[in-house]
Short mmCIF file of C-alpha atoms in Angstrom, two decimals:
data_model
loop_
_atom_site.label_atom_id
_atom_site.label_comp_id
_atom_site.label_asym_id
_atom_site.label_seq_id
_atom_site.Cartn_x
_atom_site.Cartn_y
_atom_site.Cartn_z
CA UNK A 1014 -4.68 33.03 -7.78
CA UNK A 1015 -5.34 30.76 -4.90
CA UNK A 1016 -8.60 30.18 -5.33
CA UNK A 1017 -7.87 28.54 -9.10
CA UNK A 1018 -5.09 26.66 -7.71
CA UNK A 1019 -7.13 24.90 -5.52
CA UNK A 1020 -10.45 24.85 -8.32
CA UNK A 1021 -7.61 23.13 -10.47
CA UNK A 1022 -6.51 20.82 -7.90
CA UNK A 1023 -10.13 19.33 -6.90
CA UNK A 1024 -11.17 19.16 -10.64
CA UNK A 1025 -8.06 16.90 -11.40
CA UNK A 1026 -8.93 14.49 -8.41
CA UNK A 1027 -12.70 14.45 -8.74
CA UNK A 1028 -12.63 11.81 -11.73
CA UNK A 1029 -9.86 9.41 -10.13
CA UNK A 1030 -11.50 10.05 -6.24
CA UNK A 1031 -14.94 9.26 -7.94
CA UNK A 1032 -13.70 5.41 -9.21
CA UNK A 1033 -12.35 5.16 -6.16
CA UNK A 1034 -15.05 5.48 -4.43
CA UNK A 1035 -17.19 3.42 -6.89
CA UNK A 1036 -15.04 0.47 -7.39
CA UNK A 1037 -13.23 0.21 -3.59
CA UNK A 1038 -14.92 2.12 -0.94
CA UNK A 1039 -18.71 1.17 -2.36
CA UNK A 1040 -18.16 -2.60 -2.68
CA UNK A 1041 -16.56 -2.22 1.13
CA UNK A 1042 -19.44 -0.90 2.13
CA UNK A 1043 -21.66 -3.42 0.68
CA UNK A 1044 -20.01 -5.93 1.99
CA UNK A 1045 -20.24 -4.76 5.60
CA UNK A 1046 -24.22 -4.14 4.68
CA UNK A 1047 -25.03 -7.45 3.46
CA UNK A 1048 -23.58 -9.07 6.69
CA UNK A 1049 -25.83 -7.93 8.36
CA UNK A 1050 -28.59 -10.16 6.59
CA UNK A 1051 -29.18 -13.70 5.81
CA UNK A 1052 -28.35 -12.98 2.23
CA UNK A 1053 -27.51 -16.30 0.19
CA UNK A 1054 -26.15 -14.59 -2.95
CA UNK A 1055 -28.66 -16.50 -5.24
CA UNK A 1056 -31.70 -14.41 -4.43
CA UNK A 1057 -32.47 -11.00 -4.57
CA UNK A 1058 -34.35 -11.39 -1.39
CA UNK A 1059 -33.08 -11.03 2.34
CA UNK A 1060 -33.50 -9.92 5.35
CA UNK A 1061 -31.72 -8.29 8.14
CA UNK A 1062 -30.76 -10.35 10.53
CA UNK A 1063 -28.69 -8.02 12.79
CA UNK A 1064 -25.17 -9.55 14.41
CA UNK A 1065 -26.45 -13.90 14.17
CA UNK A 1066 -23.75 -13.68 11.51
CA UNK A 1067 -21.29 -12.50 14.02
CA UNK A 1068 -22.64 -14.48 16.73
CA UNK A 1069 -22.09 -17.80 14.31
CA UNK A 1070 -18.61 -16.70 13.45
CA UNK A 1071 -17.38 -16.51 17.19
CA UNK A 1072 -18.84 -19.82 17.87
CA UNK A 1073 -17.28 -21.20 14.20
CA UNK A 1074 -14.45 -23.52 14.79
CA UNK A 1075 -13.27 -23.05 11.17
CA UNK A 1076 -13.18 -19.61 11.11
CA UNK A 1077 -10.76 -19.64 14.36
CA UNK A 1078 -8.82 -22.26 12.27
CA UNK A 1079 -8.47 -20.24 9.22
CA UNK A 1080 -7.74 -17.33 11.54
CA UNK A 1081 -5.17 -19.21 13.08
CA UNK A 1082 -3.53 -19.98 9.95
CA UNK A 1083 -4.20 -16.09 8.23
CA UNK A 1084 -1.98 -14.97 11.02
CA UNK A 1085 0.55 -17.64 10.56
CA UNK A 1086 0.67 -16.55 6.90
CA UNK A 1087 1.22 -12.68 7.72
CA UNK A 1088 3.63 -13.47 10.76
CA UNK A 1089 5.82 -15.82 9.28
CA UNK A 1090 5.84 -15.00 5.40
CA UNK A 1091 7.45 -11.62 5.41
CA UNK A 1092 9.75 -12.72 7.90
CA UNK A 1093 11.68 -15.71 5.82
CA UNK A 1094 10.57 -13.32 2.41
CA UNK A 1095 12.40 -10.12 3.63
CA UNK A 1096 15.10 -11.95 5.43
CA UNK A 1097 15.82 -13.52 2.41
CA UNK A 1098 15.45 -11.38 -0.19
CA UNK A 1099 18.14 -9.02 1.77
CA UNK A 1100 20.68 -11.41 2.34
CA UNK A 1101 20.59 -12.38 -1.49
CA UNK A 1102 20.51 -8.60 -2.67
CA UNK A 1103 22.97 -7.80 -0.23
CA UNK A 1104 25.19 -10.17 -1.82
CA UNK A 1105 24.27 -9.32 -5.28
CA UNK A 1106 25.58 -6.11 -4.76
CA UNK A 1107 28.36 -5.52 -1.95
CA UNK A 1108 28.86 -8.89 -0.43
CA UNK A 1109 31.70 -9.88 -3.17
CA UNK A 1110 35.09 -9.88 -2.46
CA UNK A 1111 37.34 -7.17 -3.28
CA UNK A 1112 38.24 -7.07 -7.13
CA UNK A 1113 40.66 -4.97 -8.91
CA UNK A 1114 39.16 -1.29 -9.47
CA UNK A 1115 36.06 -2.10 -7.32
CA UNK A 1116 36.73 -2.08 -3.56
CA UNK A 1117 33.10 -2.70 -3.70
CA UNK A 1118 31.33 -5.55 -6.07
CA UNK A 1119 28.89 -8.01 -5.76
CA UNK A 1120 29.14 -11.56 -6.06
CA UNK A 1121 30.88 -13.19 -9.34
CA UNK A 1122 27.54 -14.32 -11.10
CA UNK A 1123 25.64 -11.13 -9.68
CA UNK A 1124 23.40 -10.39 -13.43
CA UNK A 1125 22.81 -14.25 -13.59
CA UNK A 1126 21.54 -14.59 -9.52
CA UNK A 1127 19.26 -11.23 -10.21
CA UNK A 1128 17.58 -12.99 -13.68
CA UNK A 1129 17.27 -16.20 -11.82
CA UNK A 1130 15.75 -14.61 -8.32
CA UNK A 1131 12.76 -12.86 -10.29
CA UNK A 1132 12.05 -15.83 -12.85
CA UNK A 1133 9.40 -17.48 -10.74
CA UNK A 1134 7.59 -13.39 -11.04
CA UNK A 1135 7.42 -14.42 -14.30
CA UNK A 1136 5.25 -17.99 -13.54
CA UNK A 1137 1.42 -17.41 -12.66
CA UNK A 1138 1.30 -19.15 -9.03
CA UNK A 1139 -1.70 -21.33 -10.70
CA UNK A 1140 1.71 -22.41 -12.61
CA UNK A 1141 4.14 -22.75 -9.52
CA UNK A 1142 1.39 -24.20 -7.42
CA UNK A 1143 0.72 -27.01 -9.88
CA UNK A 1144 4.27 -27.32 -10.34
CA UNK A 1145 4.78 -27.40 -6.74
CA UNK A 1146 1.86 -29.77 -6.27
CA UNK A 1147 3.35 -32.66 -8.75
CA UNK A 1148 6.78 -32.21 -6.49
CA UNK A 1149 5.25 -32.77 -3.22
CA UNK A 1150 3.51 -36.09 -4.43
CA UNK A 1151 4.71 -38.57 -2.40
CA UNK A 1152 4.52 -41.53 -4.72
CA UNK A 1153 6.38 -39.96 -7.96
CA UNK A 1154 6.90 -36.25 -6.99
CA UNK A 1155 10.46 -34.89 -7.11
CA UNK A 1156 11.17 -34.38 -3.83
CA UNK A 1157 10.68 -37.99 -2.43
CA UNK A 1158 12.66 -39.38 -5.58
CA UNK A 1159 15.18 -37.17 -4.88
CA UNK A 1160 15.20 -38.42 -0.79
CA UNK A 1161 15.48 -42.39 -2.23
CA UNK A 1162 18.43 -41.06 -4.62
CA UNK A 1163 20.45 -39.93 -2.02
CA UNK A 1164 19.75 -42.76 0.56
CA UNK A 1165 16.98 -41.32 2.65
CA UNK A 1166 14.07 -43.96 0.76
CA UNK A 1167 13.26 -44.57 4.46
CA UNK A 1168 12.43 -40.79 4.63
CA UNK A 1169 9.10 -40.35 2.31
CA UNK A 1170 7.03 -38.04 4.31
CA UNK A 1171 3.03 -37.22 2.67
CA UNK A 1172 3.98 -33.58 2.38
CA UNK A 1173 0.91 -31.95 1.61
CA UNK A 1174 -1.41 -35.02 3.00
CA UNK A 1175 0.46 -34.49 6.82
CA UNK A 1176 -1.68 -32.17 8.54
CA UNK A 1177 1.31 -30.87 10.68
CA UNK A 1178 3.57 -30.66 7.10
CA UNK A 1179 0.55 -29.31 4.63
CA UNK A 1180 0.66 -25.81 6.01
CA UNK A 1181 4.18 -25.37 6.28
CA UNK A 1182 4.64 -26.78 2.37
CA UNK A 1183 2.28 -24.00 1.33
CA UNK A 1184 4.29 -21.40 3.02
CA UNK A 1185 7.60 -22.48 1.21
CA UNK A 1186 6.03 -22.42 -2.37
CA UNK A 1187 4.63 -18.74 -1.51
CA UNK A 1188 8.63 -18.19 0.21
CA UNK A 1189 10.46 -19.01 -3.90
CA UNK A 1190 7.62 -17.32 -5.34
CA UNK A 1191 7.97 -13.66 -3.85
CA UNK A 1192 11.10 -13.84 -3.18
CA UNK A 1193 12.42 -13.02 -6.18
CA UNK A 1194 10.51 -9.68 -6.12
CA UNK A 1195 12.07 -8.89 -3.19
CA UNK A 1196 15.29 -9.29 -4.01
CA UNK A 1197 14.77 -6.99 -7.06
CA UNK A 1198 13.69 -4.19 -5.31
CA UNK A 1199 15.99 -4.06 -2.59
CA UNK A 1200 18.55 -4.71 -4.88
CA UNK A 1201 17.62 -1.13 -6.52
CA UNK A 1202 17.13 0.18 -3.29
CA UNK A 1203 20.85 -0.74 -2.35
CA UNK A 1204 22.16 0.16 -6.03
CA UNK A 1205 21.11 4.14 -4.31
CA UNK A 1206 23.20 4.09 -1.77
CA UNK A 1207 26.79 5.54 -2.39
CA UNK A 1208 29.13 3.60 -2.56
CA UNK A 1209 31.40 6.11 -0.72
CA UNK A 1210 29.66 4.52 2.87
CA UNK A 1211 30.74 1.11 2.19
CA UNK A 1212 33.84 2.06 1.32
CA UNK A 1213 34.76 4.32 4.24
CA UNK A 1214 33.52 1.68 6.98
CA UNK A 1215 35.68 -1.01 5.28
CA UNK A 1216 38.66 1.05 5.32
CA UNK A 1217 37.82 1.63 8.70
CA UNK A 1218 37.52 -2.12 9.45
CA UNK A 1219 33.85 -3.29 9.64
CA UNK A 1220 33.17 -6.10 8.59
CA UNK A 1221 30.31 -6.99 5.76
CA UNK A 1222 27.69 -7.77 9.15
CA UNK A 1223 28.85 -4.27 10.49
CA UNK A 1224 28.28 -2.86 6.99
CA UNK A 1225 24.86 -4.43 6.61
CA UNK A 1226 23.21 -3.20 10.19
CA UNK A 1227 24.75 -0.27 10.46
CA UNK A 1228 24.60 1.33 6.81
CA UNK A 1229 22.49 -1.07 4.58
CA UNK A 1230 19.61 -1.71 6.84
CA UNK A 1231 18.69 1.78 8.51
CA UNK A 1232 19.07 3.60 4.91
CA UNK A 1233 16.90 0.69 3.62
CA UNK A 1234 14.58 0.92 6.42
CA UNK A 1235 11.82 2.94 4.23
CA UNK A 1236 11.52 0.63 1.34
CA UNK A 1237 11.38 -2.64 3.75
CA UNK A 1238 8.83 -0.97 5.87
CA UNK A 1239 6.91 -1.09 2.39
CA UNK A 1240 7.81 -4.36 1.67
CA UNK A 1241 6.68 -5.73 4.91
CA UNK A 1242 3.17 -4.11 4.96
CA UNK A 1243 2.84 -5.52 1.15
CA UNK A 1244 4.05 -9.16 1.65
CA UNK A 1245 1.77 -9.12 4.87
CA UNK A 1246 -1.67 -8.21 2.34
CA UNK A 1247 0.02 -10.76 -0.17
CA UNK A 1248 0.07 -13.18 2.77
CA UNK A 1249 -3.36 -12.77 3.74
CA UNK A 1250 -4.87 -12.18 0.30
CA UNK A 1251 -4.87 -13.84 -3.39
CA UNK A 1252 -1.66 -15.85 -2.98
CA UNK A 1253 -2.48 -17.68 -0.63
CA UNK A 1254 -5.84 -18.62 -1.82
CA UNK A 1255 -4.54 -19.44 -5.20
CA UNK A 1256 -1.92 -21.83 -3.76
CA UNK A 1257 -4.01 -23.35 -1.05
CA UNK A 1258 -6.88 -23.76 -3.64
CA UNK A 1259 -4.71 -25.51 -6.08
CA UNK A 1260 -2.63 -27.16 -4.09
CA UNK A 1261 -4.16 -28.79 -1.12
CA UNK A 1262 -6.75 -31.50 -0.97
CA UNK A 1263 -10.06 -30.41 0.13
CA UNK A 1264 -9.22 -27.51 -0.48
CA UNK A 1265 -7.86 -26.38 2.74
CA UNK A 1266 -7.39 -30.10 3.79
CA UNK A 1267 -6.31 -32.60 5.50
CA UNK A 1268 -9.00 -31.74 8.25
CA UNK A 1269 -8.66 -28.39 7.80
CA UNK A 1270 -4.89 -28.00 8.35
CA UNK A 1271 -4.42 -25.25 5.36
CA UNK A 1272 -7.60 -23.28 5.43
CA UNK A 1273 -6.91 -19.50 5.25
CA UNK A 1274 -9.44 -16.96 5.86
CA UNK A 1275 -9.83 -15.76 1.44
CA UNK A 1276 -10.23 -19.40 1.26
CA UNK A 1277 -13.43 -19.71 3.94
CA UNK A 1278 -14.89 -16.70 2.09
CA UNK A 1279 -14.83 -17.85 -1.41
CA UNK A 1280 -16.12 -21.66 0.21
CA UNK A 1281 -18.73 -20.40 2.34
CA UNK A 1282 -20.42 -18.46 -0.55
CA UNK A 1283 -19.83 -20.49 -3.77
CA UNK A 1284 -19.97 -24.05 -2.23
CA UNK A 1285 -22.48 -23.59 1.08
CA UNK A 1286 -24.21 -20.49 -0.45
CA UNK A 1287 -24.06 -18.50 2.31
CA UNK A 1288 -23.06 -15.25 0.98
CA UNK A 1289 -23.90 -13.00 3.43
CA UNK A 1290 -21.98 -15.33 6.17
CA UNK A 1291 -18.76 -15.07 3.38
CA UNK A 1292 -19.27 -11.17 4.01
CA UNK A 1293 -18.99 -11.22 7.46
CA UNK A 1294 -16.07 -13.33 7.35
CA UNK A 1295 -14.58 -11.36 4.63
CA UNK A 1296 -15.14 -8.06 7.29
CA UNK A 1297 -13.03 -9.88 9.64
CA UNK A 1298 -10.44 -10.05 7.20
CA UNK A 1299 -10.54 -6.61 6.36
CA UNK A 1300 -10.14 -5.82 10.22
CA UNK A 1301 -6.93 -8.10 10.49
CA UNK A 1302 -5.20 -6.80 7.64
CA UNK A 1303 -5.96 -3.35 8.50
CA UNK A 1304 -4.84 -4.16 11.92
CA UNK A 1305 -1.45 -5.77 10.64
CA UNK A 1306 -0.46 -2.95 8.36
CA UNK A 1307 -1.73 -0.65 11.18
CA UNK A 1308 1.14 -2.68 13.81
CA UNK A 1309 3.87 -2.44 11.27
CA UNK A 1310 3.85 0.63 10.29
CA UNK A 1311 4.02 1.53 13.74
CA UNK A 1312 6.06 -0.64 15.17
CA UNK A 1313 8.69 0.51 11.97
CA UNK A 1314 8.07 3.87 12.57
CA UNK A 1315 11.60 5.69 12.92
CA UNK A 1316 13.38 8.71 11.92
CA UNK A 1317 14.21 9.27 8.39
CA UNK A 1318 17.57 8.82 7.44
CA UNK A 1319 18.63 10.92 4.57
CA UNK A 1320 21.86 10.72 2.26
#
């Protein structure tokens, strides 16, 4: 009986473990092989070269730049993303003030703030970083006209052509664009948990902080462990090579102020042709995100709360 438990078992994951290996642990593989050569991506022929990639990457003042800025991404992102996100979903759904029949409500407005939260999920970011891009021009974009409307026409900054401003303008498009997913999911994480708790700490007088650290947060803690880990790869992966591609002059510019790591990779093999170089920095990559998903999952380790 065991014995075709466990025959059924391995022939139901033998097709899906199969694509799995063919489509995401061979092309991993690959990808650490060909940095090892001088591969240009053009040609069929290389050679090996053993670690000169490796050697050119520690010496590669971009790379340390983009590295720089990679970490930025997955430091600060999740950060202002989760922080967010909570606040609004905790006041989507307990933070209202006490209504007849519902010692426990969310804001007035709650189904309108959820719809309006998730509508940027519904934009491309090639949409919201063009979008973005025409608000950040500092001739006719909206933000500037809107500084000169209230009075601040002495206050026109270049946004996205500051070096010191460029970065931080990419981070706030990526900020509204997640956020929204965020808010969604911890808002159905919080719609779980009875509302029995919240009312038995406010009859006991906490306040909505007390109710929020002490009940919402640890029985949350599972779901923005998740969250974390997931906004981190988001952080260091497509988004912010689509924004930083669309958005930024260069791309990556001014003088290198917005170049990510994705971004280096996809420049160093379709504009400089150095393919097996992209490789090698892609490998990095792969090390840093496995490295940050490694630290917050430990770092959020923590008993599991049940209820």
């Amino acid at each position: 009986m065991q014995h075709g438990k466990y025959r059924f078992i391995v022939g139901f994951l033998a097709a899906p473990l199969a694509l799995y290996a063919v489509f995401v642990i061979w092309p991993f593989v690959q990808s650490i092989y060909y940095s090892f050569t001088d591969w240009t991506g053009l040609s069929p022929d290389f050679s090996m070269v053993g670690f000169d990639n490796y050697a050119r990457l520690l010496d590669d003042d971009v790379f340390w730049k983009s590295l720089q800025h990679s970490l930025l991404f997955a430091l600060v992102l999740p950060v202002v993303t989760i922080g967010l996100a909570l606040f609004f979903a905790f006041m989507i759904n307990v933070g209202g003030r006490h209504r007849k029949g519902a010692a426990i409500s969310g804001v007035r407005g709650s189904s309108f703030y959820k719809i309006a939260y998730f509508f940027p999920q519904v934009l491309s970011i090639a949409i919201v970083a063009l979008l973005f891009q025409f608000a950040y021009n500092p001739e006719s974009g909206a933000i500037n006209s809107a500084l000169k409307a209230v009075g601040l026409g002495d206050v026109q900054p270049l946004w996205l052509g500051d070096p010191d401003l460029a970065l931080w303008c990419v981070m706030a498009v990526l900020v509204w664009s997640t956020v929204g997913f965020f808010v969604v999911l911890f808002s159905a994480g919080m719609a779980s948990i009875p509302k029995d708790f919240y009312e038995a700490a406010l009859l006991d007088g906490a306040s909505r902080v007390t109710t929020f650290f002490r009940i919402t947060l640890p029985l949350l803690w599972d779901t923005i462990q998740s969250g974390w880990v997931y906004m981190g790869i988001l952080a260091l992966g497509a988004e912010s090579f689509a924004v930083v591609q669309i958005m930024t002059t260069g791309p990556g510019g001014p003088d290198y102020s917005t170049t990510v790591m994705v971004l280096y990779v996809y420049q160093s093999a379709f504009r400089d042709g150095a393919a097996a170089y992209a490789t090698t920095i892609g490998v990095a990559l792969l090390v840093v995100t496995l490295a940050f998903a490694a630290v917050v999952m430990k770092l959020g380790r923590r008993e599991r709360l049940e209820y």
